[in-house]
Coordinates of C-alpha atoms in Angstrom, one line a residue:
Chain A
X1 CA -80.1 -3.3 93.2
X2 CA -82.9 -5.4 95.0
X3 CA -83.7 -6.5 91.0
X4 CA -80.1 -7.5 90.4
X5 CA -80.0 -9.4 93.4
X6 CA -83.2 -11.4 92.5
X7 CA -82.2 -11.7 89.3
X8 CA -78.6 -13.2 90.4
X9 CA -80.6 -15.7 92.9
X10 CA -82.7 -17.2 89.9
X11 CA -81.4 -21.0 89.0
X12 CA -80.4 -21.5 85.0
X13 CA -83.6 -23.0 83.0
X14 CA -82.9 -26.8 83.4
X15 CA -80.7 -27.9 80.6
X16 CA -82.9 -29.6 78.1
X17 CA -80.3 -30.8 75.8
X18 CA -78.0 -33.5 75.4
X19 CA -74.2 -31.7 74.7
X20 CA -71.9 -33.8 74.0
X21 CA -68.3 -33.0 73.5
X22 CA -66.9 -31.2 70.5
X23 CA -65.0 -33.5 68.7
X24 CA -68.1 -36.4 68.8
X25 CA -69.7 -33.5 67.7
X26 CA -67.8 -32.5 64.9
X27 CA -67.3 -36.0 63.5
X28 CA -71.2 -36.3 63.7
X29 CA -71.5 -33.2 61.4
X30 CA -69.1 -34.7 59.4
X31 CA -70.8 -38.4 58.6
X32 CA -73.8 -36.5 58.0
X33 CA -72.5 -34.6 55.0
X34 CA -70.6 -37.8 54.4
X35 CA -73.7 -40.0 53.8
X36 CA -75.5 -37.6 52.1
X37 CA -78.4 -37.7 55.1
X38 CA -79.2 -34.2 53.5
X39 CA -80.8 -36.1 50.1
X40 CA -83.7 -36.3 52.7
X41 CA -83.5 -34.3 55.6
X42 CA -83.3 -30.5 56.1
X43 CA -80.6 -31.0 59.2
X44 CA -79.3 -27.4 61.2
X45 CA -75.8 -26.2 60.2
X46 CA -76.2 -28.5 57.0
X47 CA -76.4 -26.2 54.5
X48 CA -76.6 -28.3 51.5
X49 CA -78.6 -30.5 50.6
X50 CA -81.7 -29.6 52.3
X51 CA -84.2 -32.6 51.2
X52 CA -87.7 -32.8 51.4
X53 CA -88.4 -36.6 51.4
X54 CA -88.0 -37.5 54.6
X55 CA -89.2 -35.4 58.0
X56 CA -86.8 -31.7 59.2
X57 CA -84.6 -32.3 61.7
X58 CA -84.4 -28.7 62.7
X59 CA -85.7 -28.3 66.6
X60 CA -84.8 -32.0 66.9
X61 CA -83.5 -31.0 70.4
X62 CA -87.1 -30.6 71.3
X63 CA -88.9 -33.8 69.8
X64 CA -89.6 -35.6 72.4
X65 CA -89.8 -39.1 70.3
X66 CA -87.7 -41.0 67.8
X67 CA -90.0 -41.4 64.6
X68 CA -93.1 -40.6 66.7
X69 CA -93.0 -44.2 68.4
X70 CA -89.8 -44.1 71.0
X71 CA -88.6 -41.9 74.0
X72 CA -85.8 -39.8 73.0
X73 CA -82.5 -41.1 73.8
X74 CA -78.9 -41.1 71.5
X75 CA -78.5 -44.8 72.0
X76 CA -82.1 -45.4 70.4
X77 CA -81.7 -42.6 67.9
X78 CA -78.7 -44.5 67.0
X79 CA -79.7 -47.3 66.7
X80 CA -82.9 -45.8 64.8
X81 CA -80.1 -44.5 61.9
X82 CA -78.4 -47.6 61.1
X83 CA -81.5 -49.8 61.4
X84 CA -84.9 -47.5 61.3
X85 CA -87.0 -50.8 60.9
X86 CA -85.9 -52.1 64.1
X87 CA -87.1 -49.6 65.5
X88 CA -89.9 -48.6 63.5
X89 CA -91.0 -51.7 61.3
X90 CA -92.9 -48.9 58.9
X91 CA -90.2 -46.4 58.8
X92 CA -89.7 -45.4 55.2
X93 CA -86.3 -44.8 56.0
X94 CA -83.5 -47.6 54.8
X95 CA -80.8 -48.5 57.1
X96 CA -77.7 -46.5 57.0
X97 CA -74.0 -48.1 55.7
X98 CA -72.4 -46.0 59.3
X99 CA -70.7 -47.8 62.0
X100 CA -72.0 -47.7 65.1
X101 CA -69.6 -45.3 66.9
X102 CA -70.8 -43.0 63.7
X103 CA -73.9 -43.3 64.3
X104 CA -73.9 -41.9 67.9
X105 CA -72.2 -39.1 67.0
X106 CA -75.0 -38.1 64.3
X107 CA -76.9 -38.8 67.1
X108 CA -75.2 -37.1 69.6
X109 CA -75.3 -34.3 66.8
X110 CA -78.7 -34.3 66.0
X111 CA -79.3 -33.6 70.1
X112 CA -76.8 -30.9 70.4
X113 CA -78.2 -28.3 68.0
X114 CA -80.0 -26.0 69.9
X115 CA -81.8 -23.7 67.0
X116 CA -84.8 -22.3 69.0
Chain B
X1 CA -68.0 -47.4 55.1
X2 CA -69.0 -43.6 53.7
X3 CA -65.9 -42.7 51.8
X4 CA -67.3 -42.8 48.2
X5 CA -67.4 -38.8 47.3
X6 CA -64.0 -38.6 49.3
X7 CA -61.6 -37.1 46.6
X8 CA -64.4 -34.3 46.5
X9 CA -63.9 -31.9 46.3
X10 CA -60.1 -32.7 44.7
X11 CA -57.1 -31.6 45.9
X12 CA -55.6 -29.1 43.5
X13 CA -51.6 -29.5 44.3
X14 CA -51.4 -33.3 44.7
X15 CA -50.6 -34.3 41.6
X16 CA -51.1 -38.5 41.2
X17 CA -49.6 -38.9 37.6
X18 CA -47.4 -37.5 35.1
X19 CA -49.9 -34.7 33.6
X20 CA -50.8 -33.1 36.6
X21 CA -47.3 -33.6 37.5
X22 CA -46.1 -31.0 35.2
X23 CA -49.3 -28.9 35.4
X24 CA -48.1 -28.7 39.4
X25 CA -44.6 -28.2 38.4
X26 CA -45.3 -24.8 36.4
X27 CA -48.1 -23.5 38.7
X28 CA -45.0 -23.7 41.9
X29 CA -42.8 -21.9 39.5
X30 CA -45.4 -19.3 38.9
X31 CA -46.1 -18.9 42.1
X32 CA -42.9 -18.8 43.4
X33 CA -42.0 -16.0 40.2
X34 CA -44.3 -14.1 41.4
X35 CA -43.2 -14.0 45.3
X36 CA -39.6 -13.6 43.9
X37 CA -41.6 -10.1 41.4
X38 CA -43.1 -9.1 44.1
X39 CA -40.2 -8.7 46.5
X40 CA -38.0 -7.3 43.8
X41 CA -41.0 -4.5 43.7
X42 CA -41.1 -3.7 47.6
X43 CA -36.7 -3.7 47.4
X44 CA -37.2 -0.7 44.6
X45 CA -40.1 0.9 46.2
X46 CA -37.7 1.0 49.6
X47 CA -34.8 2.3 47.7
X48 CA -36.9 4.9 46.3
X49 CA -38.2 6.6 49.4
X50 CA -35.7 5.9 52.0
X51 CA -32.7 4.7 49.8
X52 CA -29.7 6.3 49.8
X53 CA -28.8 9.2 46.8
X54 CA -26.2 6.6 45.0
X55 CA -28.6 3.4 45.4
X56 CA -31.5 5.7 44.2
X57 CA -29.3 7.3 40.8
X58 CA -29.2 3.5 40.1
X59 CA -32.4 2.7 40.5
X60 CA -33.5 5.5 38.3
X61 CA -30.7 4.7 35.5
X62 CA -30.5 3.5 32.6
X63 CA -28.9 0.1 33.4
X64 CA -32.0 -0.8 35.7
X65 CA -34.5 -0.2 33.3
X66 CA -32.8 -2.3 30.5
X67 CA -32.4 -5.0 32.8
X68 CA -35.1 -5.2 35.4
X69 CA -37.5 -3.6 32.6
X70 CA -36.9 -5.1 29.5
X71 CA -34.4 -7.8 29.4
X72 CA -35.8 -10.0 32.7
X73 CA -39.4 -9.9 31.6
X74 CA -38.8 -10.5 28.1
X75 CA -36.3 -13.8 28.9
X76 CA -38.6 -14.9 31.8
X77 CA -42.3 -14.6 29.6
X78 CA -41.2 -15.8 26.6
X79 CA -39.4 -19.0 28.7
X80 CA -42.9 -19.3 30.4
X81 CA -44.6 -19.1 27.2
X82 CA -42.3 -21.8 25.6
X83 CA -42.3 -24.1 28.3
X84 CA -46.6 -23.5 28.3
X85 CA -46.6 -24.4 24.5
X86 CA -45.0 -27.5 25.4
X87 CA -47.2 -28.1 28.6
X88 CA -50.1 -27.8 26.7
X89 CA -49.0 -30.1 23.6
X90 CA -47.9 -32.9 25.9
X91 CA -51.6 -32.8 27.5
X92 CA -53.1 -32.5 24.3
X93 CA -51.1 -34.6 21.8
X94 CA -53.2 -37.3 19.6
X95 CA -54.1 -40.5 19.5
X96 CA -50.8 -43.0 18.8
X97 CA -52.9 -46.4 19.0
X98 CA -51.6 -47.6 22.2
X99 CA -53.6 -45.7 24.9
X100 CA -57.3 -46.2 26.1
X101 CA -59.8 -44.1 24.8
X102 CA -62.8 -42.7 26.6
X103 CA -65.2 -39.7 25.0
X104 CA -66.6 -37.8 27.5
X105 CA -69.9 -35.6 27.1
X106 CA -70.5 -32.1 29.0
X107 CA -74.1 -32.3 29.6
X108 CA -76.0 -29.8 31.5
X109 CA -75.3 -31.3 34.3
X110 CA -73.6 -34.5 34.2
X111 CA -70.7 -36.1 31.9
X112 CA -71.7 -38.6 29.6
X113 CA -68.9 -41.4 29.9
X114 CA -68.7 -43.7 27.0
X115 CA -65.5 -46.3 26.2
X116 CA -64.6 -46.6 22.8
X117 CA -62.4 -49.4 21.1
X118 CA -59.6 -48.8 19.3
X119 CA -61.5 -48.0 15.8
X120 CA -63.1 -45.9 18.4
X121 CA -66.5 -47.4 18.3
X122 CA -68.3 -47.0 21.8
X123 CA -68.2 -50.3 23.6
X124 CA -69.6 -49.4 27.1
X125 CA -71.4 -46.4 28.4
X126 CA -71.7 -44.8 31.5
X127 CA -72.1 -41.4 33.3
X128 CA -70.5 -39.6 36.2
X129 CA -67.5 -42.1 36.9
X130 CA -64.1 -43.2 34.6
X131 CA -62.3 -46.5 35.5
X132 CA -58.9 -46.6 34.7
X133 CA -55.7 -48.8 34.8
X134 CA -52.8 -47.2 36.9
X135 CA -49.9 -46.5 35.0
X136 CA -51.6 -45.9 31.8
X137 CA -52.1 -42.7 29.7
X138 CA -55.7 -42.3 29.0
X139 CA -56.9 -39.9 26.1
X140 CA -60.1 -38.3 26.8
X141 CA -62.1 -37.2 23.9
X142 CA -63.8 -34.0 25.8
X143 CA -67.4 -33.0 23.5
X144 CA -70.2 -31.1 24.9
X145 CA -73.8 -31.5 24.0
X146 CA -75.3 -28.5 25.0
X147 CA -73.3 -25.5 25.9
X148 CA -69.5 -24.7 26.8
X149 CA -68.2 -27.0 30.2
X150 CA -64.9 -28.0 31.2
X151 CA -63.6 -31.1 32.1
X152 CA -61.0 -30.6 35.5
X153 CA -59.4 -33.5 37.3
X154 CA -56.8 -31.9 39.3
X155 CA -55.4 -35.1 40.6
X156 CA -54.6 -36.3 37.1
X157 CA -54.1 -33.7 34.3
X158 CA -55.2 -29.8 33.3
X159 CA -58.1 -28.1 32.4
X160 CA -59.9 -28.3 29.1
X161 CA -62.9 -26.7 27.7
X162 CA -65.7 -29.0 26.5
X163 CA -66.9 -27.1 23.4
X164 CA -69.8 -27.9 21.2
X165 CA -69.2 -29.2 18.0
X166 CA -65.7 -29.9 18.4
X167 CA -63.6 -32.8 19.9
X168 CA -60.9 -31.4 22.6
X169 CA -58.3 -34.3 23.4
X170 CA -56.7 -34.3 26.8
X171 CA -54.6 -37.0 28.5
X172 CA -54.9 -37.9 32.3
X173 CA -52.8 -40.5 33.6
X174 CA -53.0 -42.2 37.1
X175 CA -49.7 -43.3 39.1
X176 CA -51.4 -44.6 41.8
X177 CA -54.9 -46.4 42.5
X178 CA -57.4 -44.5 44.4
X179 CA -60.5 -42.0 43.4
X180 CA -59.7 -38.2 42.1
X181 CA -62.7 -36.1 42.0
X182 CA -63.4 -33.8 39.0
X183 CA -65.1 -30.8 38.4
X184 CA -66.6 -28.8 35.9
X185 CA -64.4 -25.9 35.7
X186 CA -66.7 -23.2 33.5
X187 CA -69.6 -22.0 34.4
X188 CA -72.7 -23.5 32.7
X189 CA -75.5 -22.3 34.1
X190 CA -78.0 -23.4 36.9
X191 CA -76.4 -26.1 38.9
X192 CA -73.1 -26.0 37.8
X193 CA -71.5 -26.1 40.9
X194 CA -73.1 -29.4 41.3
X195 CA -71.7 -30.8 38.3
X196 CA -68.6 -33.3 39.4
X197 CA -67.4 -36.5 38.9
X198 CA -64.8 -39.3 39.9
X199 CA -61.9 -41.1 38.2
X200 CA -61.3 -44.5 39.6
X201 CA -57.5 -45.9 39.1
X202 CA -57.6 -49.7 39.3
X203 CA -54.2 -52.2 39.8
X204 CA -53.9 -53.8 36.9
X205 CA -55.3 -57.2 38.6
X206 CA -58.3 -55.1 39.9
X207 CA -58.7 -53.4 36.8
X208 CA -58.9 -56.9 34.9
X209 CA -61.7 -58.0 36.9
X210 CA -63.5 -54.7 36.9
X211 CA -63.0 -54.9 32.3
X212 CA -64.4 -58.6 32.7
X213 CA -67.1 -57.9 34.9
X214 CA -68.5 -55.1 32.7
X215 CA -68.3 -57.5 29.9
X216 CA -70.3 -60.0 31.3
X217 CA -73.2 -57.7 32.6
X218 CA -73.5 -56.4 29.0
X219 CA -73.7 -60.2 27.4
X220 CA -75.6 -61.8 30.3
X221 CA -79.3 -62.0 29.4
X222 CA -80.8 -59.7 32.4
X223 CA -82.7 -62.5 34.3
X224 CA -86.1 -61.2 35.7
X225 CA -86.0 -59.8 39.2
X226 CA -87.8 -61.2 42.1
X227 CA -89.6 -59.0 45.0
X228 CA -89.2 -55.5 45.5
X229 CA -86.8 -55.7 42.1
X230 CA -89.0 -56.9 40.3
X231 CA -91.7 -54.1 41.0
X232 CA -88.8 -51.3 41.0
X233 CA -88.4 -52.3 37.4
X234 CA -92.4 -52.1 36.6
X235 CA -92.5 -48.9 38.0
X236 CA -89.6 -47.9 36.3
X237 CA -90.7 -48.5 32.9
X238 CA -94.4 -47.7 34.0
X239 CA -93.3 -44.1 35.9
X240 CA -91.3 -42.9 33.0
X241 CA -87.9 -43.5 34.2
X242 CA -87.2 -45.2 31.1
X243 CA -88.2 -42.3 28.7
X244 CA -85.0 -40.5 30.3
X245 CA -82.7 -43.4 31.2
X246 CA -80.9 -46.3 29.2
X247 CA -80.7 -49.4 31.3
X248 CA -78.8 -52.2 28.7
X249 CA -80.9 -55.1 28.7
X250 CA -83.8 -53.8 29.0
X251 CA -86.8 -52.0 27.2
X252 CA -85.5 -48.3 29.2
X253 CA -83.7 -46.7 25.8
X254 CA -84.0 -43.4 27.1
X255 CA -80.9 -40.9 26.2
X256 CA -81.8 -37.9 27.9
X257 CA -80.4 -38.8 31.1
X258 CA -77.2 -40.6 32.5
X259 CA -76.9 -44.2 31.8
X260 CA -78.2 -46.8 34.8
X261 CA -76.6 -50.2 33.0
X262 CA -74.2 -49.8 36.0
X263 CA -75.5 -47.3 38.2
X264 CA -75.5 -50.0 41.5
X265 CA -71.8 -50.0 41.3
X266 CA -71.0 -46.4 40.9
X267 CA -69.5 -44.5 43.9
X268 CA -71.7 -41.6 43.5
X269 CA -75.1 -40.1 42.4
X270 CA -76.2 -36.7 40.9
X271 CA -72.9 -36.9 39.2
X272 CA -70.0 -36.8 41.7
X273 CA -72.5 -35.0 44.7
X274 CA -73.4 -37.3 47.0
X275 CA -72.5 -41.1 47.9
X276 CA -74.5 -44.0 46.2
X277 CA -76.2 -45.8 48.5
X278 CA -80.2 -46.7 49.1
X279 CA -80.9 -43.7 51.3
X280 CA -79.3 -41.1 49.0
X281 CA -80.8 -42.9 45.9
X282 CA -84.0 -42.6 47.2
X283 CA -84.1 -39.1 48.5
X284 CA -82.7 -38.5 44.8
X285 CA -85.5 -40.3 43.2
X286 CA -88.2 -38.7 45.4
X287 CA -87.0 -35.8 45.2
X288 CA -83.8 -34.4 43.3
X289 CA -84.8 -30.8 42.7
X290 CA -84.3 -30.5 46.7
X291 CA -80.6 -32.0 46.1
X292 CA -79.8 -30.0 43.0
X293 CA -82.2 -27.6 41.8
X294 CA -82.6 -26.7 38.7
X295 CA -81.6 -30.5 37.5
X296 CA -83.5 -32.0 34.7
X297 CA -85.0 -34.5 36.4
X298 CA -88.5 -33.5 37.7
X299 CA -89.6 -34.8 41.3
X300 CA -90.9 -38.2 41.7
X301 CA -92.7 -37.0 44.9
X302 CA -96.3 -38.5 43.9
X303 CA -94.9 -41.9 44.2
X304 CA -95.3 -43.3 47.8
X305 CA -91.6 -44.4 49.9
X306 CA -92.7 -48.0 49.1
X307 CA -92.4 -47.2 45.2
X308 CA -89.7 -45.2 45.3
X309 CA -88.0 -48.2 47.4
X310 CA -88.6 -50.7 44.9
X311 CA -87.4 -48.8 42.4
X312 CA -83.8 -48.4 44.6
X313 CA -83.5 -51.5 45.1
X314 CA -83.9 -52.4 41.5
X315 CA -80.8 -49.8 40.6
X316 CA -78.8 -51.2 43.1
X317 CA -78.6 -54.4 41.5
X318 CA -77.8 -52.6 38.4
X319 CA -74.0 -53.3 38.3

């Protein structure tokens, strides 16, 4: 009883990831498969195409920087996916053809995927 | 911006034209046959546990089994059978002179595209993607190199097996403009399931422009890239692209792989999978066996992202 009672009084582990809501969500799933981001990337809850070119995404909740250089944020990691050089002038990475509101829901996406 | 591989996977009961019109037409009839069958089954089935004596005398007599057992399958199969007959000629039915003619390879696993004139000589080639007026019948001259595919449009006509060593003629026709996915519908081996392509339907204003502007890309001397271009093409003849791949206008002759002349301005790559644009190209150059394994091209992985930049770019202004 005196355990249950601790255990009741512990907080929640801080929330360590971005959620956003379902439908930006969704439509972030969606341009990925639409532009094909899977030619390059191994991305969760994509399961086809898994590429090897370019870095896994999987865990991506947990990196703490955008291509090694930038703090973590969905505005830069949008930003990062339609323009990588702007971000990162030796990203490998071309820009992507998305519209901006597309782009943060990849983003948004990317964050959400807790697959620890 | 992303909506090239949209038609993909196609529709199956949204007919755009006149062949898949009547293809549509016979599948709802079928289908609704069969509901119609079905319930007449679960009726007699009712009849005969809980039905009363008279109903279930007549159920058991001779009149129903002349009529619900011989006479009403026989009218209703051979009337299918007829009106399938018919179906199949109208898809099927030769060339008359008038319509466009396009012979379409099964490879293993991509479609060889190649238009022919009249005298049906091949004027243009390409791979993976058909152009088409709207409002036009189109006959299809379906081969196969290698082993048996199927050619499947669903938005525009029936199936039809792509057999080695023999033509198969089908006709697809297009009612409005837009992009209908296709499939191949047998089972070839290894990525199969990977194995698509589009049909684009032009206007005929649109489809004009796109006729002259393949013209003038095949007569046009191909003027010597500058920049990145220009080092995509060294390293594609220097890498071996061009052992696989035919780019017109250039020393690349290679058959064994789809035909680049145009590949800049197609909507897809890795026939019909993914959209065409310089980050799918190069995660396809770099490394297709992680898009669709089992493909016959082999990685390009040695070559750094610089190279296998240049090289994108190059294709893109392939058009």
């Amino acid at each position: 009883m005196t355990v249950l009672a601790a255990l009741a009084a512990c907080k929640p582990p801080p929330q360590s990831r971005h959620i956003g809501d379902q439908s930006t969500m969704a439509r972030g799933k969606q341009v990925i498969a639409q532009a094909g981001c899977g030619a390059c990337h191994e991305i969760p809850g994509v399961a086809w195409p898994r590429g090897k070119l370019g870095p896994s995404l999987m865990n991506y909740d947990d990196i703490g920087f955008i291509a090694g250089s930038r703090p973590a944020s969905i505005a830069t990691l949008a930003t990062f996916v339609r323009d990588p050089r702007s971000v990162r002038p030796d990203s490998t990475m071309p820009a992507m053809p998305i519209s901006e509101a597309d782009a943060r829901a990849v983003a948004t996406y990317l964050y959400g995927q807790d697959d620890d | 911006m992303i909506d090239a591989v949209w038609g993909w996977p196609p529709p199956v009961l949204d007919p755009a034209g006149p062949y898949a019109d009547s293809v549509t037409l016979l599948a709802w009839v079928l289908f609704g046959l069969g509901v119609f069958v079905s319930g007449v089954v679960v009726v007699a089935l009712w009849i005969a546990v809980k039905g009363s004596p008279g109903l279930r005398a007549k159920l058991g007599g001779e009149h129903a089994v002349w009529i619900g057992g011989i006479a009403f399958p026989a009218v209703v199969l051979v009337a299918l059978l007829v009106w399938g007959l018919l179906l199949t000629a109208s898809l099927t039915r030769p060339i008359s002179g008038e319509e466009m003619r396009v012979r379409v390879t099964g490879e293993m696993w991509w479609f060889r595209v190649a238009y022919l004139d009249p005298a049906g000589n091949t004027e243009m080639l390409d791979a993976n993607e058909i152009h088409i007026p709207v409002g036009h019948p189109v006959v299809l001259e379906l081969e196969s190199a290698d082993v048996i595919h199927n050619f499947w449009v669903p938005n525009l006509s029936g199936k039809m097996d792509m057999i080695p060593g023999r033509t198969n003629l089908l006709r697809i026709q297009a009612d409005r403009p837009g992009q209908f996915g296709g499939v191949c519908a047998e089972y070839c081996g290894g990525p199969h399931a990977l194995m698509g392509f589009v049909v684009i339907a032009h206007e005929p204003e649109a489809w004009n422009q796109w006729v002259a502007a393949r013209r003038a890309r095949l007569q046009a001397a191909s003027s010597p890239p500058a920049g990145a271009a220009a080092r995509g093409r060294a390293l594609f003849m220097d890498e071996g692209c061009a052992g696989c791949h035919r780019v017109a206008g250039t020393q690349a002759n290679g058959l064994a792989g789809p035909d680049l002349t145009h590949v800049g301005s197609r909507a897809t790559l890795g026939a019909g999978i993914l959209p065409n644009h310089r980050g799918t190209m190069m995660g396809w150059i770099g490394d297709s066996q992680s898009i669709k394994p089992g493909n016959r091209m082999p990685r390009y992985d040695m070559l750094s992202a610089e190279e296998i930049e240049a090289i994108a770019i190059w294709l893109e202004t392939q058009r």
